[in-house]
Coordinates of C-alpha atoms in Angstrom, one line a residue:
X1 CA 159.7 93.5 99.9
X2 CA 161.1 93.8 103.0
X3 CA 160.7 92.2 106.9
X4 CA 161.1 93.3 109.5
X5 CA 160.7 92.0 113.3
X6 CA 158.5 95.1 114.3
X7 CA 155.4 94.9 114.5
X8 CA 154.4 96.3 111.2
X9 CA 156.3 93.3 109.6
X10 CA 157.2 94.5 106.6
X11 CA 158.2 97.9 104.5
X12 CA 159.1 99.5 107.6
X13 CA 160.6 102.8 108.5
X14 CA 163.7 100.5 109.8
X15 CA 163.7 99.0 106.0
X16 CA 163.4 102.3 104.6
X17 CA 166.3 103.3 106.8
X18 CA 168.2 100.2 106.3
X19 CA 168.2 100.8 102.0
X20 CA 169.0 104.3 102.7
X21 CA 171.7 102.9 104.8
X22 CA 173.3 100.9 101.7
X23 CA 173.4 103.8 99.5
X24 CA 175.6 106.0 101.2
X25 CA 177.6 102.4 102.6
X26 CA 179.4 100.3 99.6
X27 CA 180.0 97.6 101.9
X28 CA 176.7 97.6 103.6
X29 CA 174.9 97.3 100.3
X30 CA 177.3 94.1 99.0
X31 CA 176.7 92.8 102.6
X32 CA 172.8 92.8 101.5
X33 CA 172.9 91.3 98.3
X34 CA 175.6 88.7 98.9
X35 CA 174.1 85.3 99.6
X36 CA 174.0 83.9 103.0
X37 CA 177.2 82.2 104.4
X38 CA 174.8 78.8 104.4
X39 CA 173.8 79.4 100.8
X40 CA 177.6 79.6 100.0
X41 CA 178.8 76.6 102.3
X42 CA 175.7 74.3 100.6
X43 CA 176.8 75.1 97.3
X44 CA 180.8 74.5 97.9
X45 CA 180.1 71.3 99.3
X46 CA 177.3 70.4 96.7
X47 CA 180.1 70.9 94.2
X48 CA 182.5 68.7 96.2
X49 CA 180.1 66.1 96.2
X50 CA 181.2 63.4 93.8
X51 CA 178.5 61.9 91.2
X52 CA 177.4 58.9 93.2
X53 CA 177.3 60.6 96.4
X54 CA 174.9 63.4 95.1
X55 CA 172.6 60.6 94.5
X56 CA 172.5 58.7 97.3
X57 CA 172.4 61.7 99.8
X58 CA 168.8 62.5 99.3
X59 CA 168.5 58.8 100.4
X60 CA 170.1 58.7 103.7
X61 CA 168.6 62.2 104.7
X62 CA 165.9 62.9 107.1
X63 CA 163.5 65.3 105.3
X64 CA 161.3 67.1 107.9
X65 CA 163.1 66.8 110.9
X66 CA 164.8 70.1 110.1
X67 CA 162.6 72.8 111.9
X68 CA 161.5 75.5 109.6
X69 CA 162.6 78.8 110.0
X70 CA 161.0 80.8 107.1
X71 CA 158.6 83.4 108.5
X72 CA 157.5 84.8 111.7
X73 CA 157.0 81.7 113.9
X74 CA 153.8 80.4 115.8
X75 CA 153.2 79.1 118.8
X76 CA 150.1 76.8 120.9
X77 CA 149.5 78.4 124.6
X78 CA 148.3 76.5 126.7
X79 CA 146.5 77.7 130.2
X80 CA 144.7 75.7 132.9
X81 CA 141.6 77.0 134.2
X82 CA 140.6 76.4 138.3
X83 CA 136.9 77.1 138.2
X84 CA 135.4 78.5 141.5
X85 CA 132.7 75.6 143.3
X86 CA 129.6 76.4 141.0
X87 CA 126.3 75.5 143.0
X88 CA 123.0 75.0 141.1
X89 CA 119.5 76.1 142.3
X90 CA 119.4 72.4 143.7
X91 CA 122.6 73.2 146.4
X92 CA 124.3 70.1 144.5
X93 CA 127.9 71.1 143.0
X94 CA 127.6 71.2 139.2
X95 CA 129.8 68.8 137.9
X96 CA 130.5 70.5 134.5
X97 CA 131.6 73.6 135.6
X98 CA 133.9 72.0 139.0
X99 CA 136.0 70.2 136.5
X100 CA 139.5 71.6 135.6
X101 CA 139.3 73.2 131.9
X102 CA 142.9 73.3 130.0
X103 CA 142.1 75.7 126.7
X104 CA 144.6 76.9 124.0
X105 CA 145.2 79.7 121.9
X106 CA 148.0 80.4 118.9
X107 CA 150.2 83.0 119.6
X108 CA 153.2 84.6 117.4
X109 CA 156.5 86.1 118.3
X110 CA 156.6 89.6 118.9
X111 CA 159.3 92.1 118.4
X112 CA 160.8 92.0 121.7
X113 CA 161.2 87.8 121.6
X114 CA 157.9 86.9 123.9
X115 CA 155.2 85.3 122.7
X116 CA 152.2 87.9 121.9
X117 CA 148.6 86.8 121.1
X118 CA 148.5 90.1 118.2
X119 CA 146.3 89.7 115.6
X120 CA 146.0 86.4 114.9
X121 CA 143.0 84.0 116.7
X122 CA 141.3 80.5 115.8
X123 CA 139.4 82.7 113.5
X124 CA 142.0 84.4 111.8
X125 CA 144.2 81.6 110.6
X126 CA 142.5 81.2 107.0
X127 CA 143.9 85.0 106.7
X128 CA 147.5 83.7 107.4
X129 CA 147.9 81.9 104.4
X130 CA 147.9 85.6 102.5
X131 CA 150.6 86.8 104.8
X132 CA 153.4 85.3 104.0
X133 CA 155.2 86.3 106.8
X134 CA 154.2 83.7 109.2
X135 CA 155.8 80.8 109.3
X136 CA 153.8 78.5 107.0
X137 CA 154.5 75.2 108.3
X138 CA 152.9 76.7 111.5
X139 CA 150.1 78.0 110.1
X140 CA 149.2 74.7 108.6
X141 CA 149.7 72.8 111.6
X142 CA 147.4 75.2 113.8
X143 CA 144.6 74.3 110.8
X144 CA 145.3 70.9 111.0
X145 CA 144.9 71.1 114.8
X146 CA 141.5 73.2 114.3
X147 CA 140.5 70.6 112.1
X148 CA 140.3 68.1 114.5
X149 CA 138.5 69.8 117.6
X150 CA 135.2 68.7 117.8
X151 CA 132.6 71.5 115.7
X152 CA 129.7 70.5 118.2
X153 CA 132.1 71.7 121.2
X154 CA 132.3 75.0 123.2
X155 CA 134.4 77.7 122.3
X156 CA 135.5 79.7 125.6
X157 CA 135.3 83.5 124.8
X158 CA 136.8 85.9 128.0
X159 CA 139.1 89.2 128.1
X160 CA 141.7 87.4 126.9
X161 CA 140.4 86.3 123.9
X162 CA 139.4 83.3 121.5
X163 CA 140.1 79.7 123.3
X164 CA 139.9 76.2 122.4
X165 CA 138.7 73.7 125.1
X166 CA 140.8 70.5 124.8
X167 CA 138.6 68.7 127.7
X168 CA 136.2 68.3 124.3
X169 CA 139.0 67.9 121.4
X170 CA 137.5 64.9 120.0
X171 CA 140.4 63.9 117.1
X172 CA 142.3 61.3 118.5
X173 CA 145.4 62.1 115.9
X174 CA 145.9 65.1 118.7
X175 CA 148.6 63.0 120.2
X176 CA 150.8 62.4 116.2
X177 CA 150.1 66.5 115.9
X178 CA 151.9 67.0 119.0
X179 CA 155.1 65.2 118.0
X180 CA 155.0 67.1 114.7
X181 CA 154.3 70.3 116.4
X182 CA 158.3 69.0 117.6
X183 CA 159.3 68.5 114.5
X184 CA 158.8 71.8 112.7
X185 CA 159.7 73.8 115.3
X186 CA 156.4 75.1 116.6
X187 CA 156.5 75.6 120.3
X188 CA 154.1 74.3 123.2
X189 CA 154.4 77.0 125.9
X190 CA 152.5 78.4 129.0
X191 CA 150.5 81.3 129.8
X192 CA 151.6 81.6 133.1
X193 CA 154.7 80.4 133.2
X194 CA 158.5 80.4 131.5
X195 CA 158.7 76.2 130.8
X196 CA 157.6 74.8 128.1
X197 CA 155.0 72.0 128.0
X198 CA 155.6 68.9 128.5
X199 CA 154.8 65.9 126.6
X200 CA 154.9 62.5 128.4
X201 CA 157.0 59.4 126.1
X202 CA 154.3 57.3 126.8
X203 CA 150.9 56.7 127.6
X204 CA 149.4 57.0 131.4
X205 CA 149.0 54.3 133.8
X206 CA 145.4 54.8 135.7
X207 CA 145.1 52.1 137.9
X208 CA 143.2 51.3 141.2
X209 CA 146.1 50.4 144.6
X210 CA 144.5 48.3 147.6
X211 CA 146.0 49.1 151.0
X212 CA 145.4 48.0 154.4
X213 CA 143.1 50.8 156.2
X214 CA 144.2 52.7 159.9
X215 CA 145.9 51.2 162.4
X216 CA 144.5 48.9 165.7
X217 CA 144.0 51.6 168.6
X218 CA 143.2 51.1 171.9
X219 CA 139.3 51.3 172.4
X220 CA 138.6 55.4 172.6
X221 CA 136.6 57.0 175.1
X222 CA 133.2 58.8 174.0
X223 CA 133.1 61.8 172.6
X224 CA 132.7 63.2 169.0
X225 CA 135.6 61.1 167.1
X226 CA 134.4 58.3 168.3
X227 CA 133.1 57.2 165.3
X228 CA 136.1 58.2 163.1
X229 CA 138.4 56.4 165.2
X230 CA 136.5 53.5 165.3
X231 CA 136.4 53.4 161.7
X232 CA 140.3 53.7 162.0
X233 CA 140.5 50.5 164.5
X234 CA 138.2 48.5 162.0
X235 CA 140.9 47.8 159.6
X236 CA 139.6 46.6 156.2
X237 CA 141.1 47.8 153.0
X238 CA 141.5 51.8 151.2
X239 CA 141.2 51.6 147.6
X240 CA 142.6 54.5 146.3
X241 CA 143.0 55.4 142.4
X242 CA 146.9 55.6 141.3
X243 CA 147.8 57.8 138.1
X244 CA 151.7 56.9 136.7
X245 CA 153.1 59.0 134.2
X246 CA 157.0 58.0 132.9
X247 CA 157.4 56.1 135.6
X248 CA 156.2 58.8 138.4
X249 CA 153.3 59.0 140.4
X250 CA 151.0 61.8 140.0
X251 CA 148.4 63.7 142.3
X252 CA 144.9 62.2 140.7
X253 CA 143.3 66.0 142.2
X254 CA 145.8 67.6 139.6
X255 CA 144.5 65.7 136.6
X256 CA 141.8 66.8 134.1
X257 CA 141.0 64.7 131.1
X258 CA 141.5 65.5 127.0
X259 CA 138.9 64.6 124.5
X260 CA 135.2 62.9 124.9
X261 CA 135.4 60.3 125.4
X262 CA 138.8 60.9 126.7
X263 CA 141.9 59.9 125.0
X264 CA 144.3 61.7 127.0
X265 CA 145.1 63.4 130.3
X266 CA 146.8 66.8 131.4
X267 CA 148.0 67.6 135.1
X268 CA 150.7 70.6 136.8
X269 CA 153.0 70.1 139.2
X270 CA 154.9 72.9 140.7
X271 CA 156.5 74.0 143.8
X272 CA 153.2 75.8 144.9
X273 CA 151.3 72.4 144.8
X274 CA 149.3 70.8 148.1
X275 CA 148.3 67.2 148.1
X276 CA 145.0 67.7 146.3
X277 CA 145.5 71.0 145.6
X278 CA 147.2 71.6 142.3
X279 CA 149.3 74.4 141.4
X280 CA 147.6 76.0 138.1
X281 CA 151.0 77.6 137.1
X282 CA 153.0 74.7 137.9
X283 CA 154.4 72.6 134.6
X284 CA 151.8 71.5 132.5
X285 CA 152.2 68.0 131.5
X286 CA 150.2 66.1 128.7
X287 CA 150.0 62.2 128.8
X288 CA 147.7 59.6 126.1
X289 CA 145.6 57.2 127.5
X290 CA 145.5 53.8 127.2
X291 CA 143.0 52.1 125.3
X292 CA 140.3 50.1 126.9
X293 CA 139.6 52.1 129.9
X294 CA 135.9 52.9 130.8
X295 CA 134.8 56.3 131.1
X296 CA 133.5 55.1 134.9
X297 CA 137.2 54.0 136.1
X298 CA 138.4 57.8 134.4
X299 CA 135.4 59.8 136.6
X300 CA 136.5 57.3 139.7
X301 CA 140.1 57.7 139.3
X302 CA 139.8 61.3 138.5
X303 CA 137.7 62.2 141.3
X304 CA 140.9 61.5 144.2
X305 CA 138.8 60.0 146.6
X306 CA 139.5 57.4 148.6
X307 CA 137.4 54.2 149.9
X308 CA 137.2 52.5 153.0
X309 CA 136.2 48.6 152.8
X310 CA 135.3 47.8 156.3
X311 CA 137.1 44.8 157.7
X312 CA 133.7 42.6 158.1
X313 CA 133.4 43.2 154.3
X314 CA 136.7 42.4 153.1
X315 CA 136.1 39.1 152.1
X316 CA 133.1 39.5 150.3
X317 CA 135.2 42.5 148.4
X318 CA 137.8 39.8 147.4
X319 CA 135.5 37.1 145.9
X320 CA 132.9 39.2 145.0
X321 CA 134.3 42.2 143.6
X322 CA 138.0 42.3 143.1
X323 CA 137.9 39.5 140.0
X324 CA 135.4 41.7 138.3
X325 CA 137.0 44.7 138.8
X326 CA 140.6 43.1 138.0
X327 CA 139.0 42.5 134.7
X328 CA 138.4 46.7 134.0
X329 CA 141.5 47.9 136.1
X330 CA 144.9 47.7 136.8
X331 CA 144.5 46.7 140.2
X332 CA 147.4 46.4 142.8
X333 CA 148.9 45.6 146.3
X334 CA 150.8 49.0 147.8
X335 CA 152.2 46.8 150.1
X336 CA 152.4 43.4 151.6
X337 CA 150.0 44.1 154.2
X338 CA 147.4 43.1 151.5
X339 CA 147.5 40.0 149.8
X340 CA 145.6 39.7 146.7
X341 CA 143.7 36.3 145.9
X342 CA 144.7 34.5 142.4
X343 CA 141.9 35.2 139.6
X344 CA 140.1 31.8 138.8
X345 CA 140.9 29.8 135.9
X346 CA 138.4 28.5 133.3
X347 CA 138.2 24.6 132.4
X348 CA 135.6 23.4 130.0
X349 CA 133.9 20.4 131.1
X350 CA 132.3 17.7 129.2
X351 CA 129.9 15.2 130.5
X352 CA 129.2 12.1 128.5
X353 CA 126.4 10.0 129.8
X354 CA 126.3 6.6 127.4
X355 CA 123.0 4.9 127.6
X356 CA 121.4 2.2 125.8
X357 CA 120.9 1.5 122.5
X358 CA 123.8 3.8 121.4
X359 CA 122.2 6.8 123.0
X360 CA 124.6 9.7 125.0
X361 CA 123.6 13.3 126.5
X362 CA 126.4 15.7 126.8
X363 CA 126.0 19.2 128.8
X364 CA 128.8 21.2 128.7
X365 CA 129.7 23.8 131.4
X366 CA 132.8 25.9 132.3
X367 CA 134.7 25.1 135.9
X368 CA 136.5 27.8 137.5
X369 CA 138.7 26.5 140.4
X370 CA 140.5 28.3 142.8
X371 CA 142.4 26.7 145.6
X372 CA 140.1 24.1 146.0
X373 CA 136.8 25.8 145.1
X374 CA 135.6 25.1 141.4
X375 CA 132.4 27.1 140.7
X376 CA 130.6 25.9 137.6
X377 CA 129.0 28.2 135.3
X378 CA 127.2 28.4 132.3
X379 CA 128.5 27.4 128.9
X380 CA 127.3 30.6 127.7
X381 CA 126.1 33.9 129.7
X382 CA 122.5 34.3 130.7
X383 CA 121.0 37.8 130.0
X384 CA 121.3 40.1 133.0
X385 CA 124.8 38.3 134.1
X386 CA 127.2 40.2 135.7
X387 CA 129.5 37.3 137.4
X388 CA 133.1 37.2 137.3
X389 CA 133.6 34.9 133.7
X390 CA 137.2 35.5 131.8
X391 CA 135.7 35.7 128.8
X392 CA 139.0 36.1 126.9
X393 CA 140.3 32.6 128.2
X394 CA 136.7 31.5 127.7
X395 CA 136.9 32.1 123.9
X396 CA 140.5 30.8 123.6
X397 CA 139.6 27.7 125.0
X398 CA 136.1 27.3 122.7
X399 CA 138.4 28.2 119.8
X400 CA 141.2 25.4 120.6
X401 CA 138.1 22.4 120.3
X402 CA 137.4 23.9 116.7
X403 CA 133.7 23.0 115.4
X404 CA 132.7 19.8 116.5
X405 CA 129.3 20.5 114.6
X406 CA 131.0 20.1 110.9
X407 CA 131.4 16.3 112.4
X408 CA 128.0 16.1 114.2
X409 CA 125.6 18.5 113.3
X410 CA 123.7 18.3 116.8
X411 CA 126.5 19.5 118.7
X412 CA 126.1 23.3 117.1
X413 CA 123.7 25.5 117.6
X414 CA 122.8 29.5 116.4
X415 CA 124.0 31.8 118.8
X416 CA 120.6 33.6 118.1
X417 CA 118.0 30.6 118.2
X418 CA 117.7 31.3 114.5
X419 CA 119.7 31.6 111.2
X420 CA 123.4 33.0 112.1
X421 CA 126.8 31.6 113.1
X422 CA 126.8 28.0 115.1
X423 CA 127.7 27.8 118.1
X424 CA 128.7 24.7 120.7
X425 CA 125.5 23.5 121.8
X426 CA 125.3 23.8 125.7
X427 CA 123.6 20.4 125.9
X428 CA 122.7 17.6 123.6
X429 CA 121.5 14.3 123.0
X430 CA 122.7 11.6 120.1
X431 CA 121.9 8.3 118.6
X432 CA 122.8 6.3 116.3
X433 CA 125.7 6.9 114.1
X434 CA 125.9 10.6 115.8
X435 CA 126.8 9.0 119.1
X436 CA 129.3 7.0 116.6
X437 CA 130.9 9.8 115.2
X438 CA 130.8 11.7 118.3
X439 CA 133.3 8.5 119.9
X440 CA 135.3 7.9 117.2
X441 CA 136.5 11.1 116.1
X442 CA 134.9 14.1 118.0
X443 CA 135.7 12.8 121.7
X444 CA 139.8 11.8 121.4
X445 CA 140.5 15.2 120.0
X446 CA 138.5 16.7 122.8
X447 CA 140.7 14.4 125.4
X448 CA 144.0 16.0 123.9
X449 CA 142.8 19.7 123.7
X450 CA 144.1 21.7 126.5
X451 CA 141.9 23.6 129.5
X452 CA 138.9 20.8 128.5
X453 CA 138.1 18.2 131.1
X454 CA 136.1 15.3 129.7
X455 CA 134.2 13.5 131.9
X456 CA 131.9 10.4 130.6
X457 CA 129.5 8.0 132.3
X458 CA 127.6 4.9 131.5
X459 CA 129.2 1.7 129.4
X460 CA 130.6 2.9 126.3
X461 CA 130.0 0.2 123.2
X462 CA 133.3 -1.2 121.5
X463 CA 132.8 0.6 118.3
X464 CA 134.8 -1.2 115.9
X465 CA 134.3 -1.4 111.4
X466 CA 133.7 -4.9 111.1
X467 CA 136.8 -7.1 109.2
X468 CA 134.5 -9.3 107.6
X469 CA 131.9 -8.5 104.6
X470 CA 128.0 -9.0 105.9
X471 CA 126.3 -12.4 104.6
X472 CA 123.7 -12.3 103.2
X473 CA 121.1 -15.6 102.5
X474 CA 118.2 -16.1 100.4
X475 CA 116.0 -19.0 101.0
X476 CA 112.7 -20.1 99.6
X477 CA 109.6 -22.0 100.6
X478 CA 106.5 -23.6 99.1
X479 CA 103.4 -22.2 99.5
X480 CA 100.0 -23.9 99.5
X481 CA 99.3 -21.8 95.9
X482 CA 100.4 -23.3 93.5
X483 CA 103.3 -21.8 91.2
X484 CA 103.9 -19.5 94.2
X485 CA 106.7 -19.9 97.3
X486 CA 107.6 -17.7 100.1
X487 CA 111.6 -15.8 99.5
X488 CA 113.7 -15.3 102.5
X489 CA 116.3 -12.8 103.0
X490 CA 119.3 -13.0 106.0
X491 CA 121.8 -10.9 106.7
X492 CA 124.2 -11.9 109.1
X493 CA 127.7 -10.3 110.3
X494 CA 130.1 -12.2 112.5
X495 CA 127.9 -14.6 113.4
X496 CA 125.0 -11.8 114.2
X497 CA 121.8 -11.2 112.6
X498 CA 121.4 -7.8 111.0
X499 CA 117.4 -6.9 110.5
X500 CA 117.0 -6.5 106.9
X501 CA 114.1 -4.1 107.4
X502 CA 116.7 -1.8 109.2
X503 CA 119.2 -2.2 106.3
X504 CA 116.4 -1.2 103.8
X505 CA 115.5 2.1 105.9
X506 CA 119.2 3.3 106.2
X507 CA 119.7 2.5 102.7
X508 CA 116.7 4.4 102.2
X509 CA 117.8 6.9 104.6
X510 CA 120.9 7.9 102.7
X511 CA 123.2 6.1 105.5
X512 CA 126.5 5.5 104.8
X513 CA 126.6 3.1 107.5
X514 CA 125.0 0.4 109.5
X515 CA 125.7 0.4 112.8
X516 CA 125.0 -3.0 115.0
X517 CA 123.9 -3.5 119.0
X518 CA 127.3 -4.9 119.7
X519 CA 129.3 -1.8 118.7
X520 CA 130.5 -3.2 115.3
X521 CA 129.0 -1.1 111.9
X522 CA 130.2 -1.7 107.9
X523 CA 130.3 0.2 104.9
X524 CA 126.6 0.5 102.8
X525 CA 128.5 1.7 100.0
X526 CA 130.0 -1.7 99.1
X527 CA 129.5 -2.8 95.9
X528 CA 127.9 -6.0 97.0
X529 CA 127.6 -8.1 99.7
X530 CA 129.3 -11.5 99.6
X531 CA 126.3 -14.3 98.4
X532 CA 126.1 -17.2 100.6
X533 CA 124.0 -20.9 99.1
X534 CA 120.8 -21.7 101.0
X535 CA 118.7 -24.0 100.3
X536 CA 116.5 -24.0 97.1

């Protein structure tokens, strides 16, 4: 068979002509079916290769960075579509349409070395694989790419034929199919234009910059910019949205969004470009995203426009809204005309209240200081709250104290008032040997954790394990009935009286300990308390 770069491909009149050609030509026809100077330079230096080197060159090579050149090659154009202001029945501009559409369409080289769409489509590249003239890595790649668009998305039909909408492409392995695309040769060109598409090294920065608005004027006289220029003599801030692409700052009115939800951003910039005004035949540049950002920020940032934060707002835009919005943007100075308040800091904060008879209430709450303001909040978010809370740091900090709960069980709590994952409890009250275990070993760890301020209040009781063993007495005493007498039982520790009844209930409790009035508590486990005479 053979090829030819017209555009009937193959078995050609210029083949024909060619093997016609070689017959009457010696030379031409040993020229034809000698191997290719490569073929003959691969094999010489394959046979110069000693044994050990022929085995450890497939190790040190780079398969598949070697663009293929087998076949006719493919390409992906690329063309950005500027819409026309669409207005609905309503008069409101229809926000589908207004938005800048970038579509694409494979292409192959034609005869005279320019990219031709031919006979090939999105529909068309099953048939490709049967006509092996194409370049196949190509081909593949294009299906791959296919693959991914989203099926539920519009296809774009006009007079120039079959195009793909990337505004909708929903694969997210667009970006890795791109720097293949680089890899096996398969070009990324323009419709409109001779340079090639560019794709950025790294992702986009969208952002929001603050800058001091207008300028003082001198008070204006009245007449219809009177309220403009007023505006302009008010000061207060300009938020504006900021879009930085390797390192350079880009136009917000030239960018248009890939994927839904996007993942990615496109924009031109040519010589023919206006601020807000793109140039559609300008370079077409395509950028990833970074991850986290909210669809809202993208419509606000993509929009271009422009706020104005009067100057009797300002500081209620500072408190108020900047800490919150920090949280879902980038959000900078442009200059130092602004200065920017520090975000606050959380502290959790313990209160211990000790009360008597070994009782204490704890409520625990989260402190955010700045400066000298400390606003307390909730341990944990109340439904419908939409306050400024860190709750990164927040969940740091929890995390550092551990779980208090495995030591005191009334210090948890589930997170959904039922079965489920404890949580710290926001408040509690303990007794007993809680309130002991809570001393002992729950409150110095909480004194040495970092970000936690404890705080306690009341008389705290020397808890201390008794050094001696509890004494215990028996006694007995005649009774009026005969053959019967009364048997008395005291239990004494360092001098104290311990209440029998109350050892009896803790032993029947299950209690490990016994703890006293004074602070000081012993073992119930022992094996057996020391006996003491009495008298019989």
């Amino acid at each position: 068979m053979g090829v030819c770069s017209c555009p009937v491909r193959k078995d050609c009149k210029h083949v024909a002509a060619l093997l016609f050609a070689a017959e009457d030509n010696p030379s031409t026809r040993v020229q034809l079916l000698a191997p290719s100077t490569s073929t003959q330079v691969s094999r010489v230096t394959s046979a110069a290769l000693s044994d050990w080197e022929q085995a450890l060159s497939p190790l040190i090579s780079q398969p598949g960075t070697a663009p293929s050149t087998s076949g006719v090659p493919l390409a992906l154009q690329f063309e950005v579509e500027e819409p026309p202001p669409h207005f609905s029945y309503t008069g409101r501009r229809d926000p589908v349409r207004g938005v800048r559409q970038l579509k694409v369409r494979p292409v192959i080289m034609g005869a005279k070395g320019k990219w031709i769409r031919g006979d090939i489509s999105w529909n068309t590249l099953s048939y490709l694989n049967f006509r092996r003239e194409s370049n196949q890595a190509h081909v593949e790649w294009l299906q791959e790419f296919l693959a991914g668009h989203s099926t539920a998305a519009s296809r774009m039909h006009n007079s120039a034929g079959l195009w793909l909408g990337l505004n909708s492409y929903a694969g997210r392995n667009l970006w890795s199919l791109l720097s293949d695309a680089r890899k096996i040769g398969l070009a990324l060109v323009h419709s409109r234009g001779t340079e090639p598409i560019r794709v950025a090294e790294g992702p986009a920065a969208v952002g929001l910059s603050l800058s001091r608005y207008g300028t003082p004027v001198a008070e204006p006289a009245a007449g219809p910019g009177t309220r403009a220029t007023a505006e302009a003599a008010d000061g207060g801030l300009e938020l504006s949205p900021t879009i930085t692409v390797d390192g350079d700052e880009v136009d917000p009115a030239a960018v248009g969004t890939i994927g839904r939800p996007a993942h990615g951003l496109f924009f031109t910039a040519g010589e023919a470009a206006l601020p807000g005004v793109p140039d559609p035949n300008g370079i077409i540049t395509l950028a990833p995203l970074e991850n986290g950002l909210s669809e809202e920020l993208l419509a606000f940032v993509t929009a271009g426009s422009m706020l104005h934060i009067p100057a009797r707002d300002e500081s209620r835009f500072l408190t108020g809204f900047y800490p919150k919005l920090k949280q879902t943007a980038r959000v900078t100075a442009r200059d130092e005309s602004v200065e920017l308040p520090e975000l606050a800091v959380p502290t959790l904060s313990l209160l211990a209240n000790y009360g008597a008879d070994h009782r204490v209430r704890l409520h625990w709450e989260w402190h955010y200081k700045t400066g000298k303001l400390v606003t307390a909040q909730p341990l944990w978010r109340h439904p419908g709250d939409q306050g400024y809370r860190d709750d990164i740091a927040e969940a740091r900090i929890l995390e550092g104290i551990g779980q208090p709960w495995d030591v005191v069980h009334a210090l948890g709590e589930s997170a959904t008032g039922g079965w489920g994952t404890p949580r710290l409890a926001a408040s509690a009250e303990l007794t007993g040997l809680d309130t002991l275990a809570f001393t002992e070993e729950v409150l110095p760890r909480l004194r040495e954790a970092p970000d936690v301020d404890v705080e306690t209040a009341g008389d705290i009781a020397d808890y201390r394990e008794a050094e001696e063993a509890p004494v215990v007495s028996i006694s007995t005493k005649a009774t009026e009935q005969r053959d019967w007498f009364d048997l008395g039982i005291q239990i004494s520790l360092e001098g104290q009286p311990v209440s029998f009844a109350a050892v009896f209930s803790a032993l029947a409790a299950g209690q490990t300990k016994m703890l006293l009035p004074s602070g000081a508590y012993f073992s119930l486990d022992l094996p057996e308390p020391a006996p003491a005479a009495g008298p019989h």
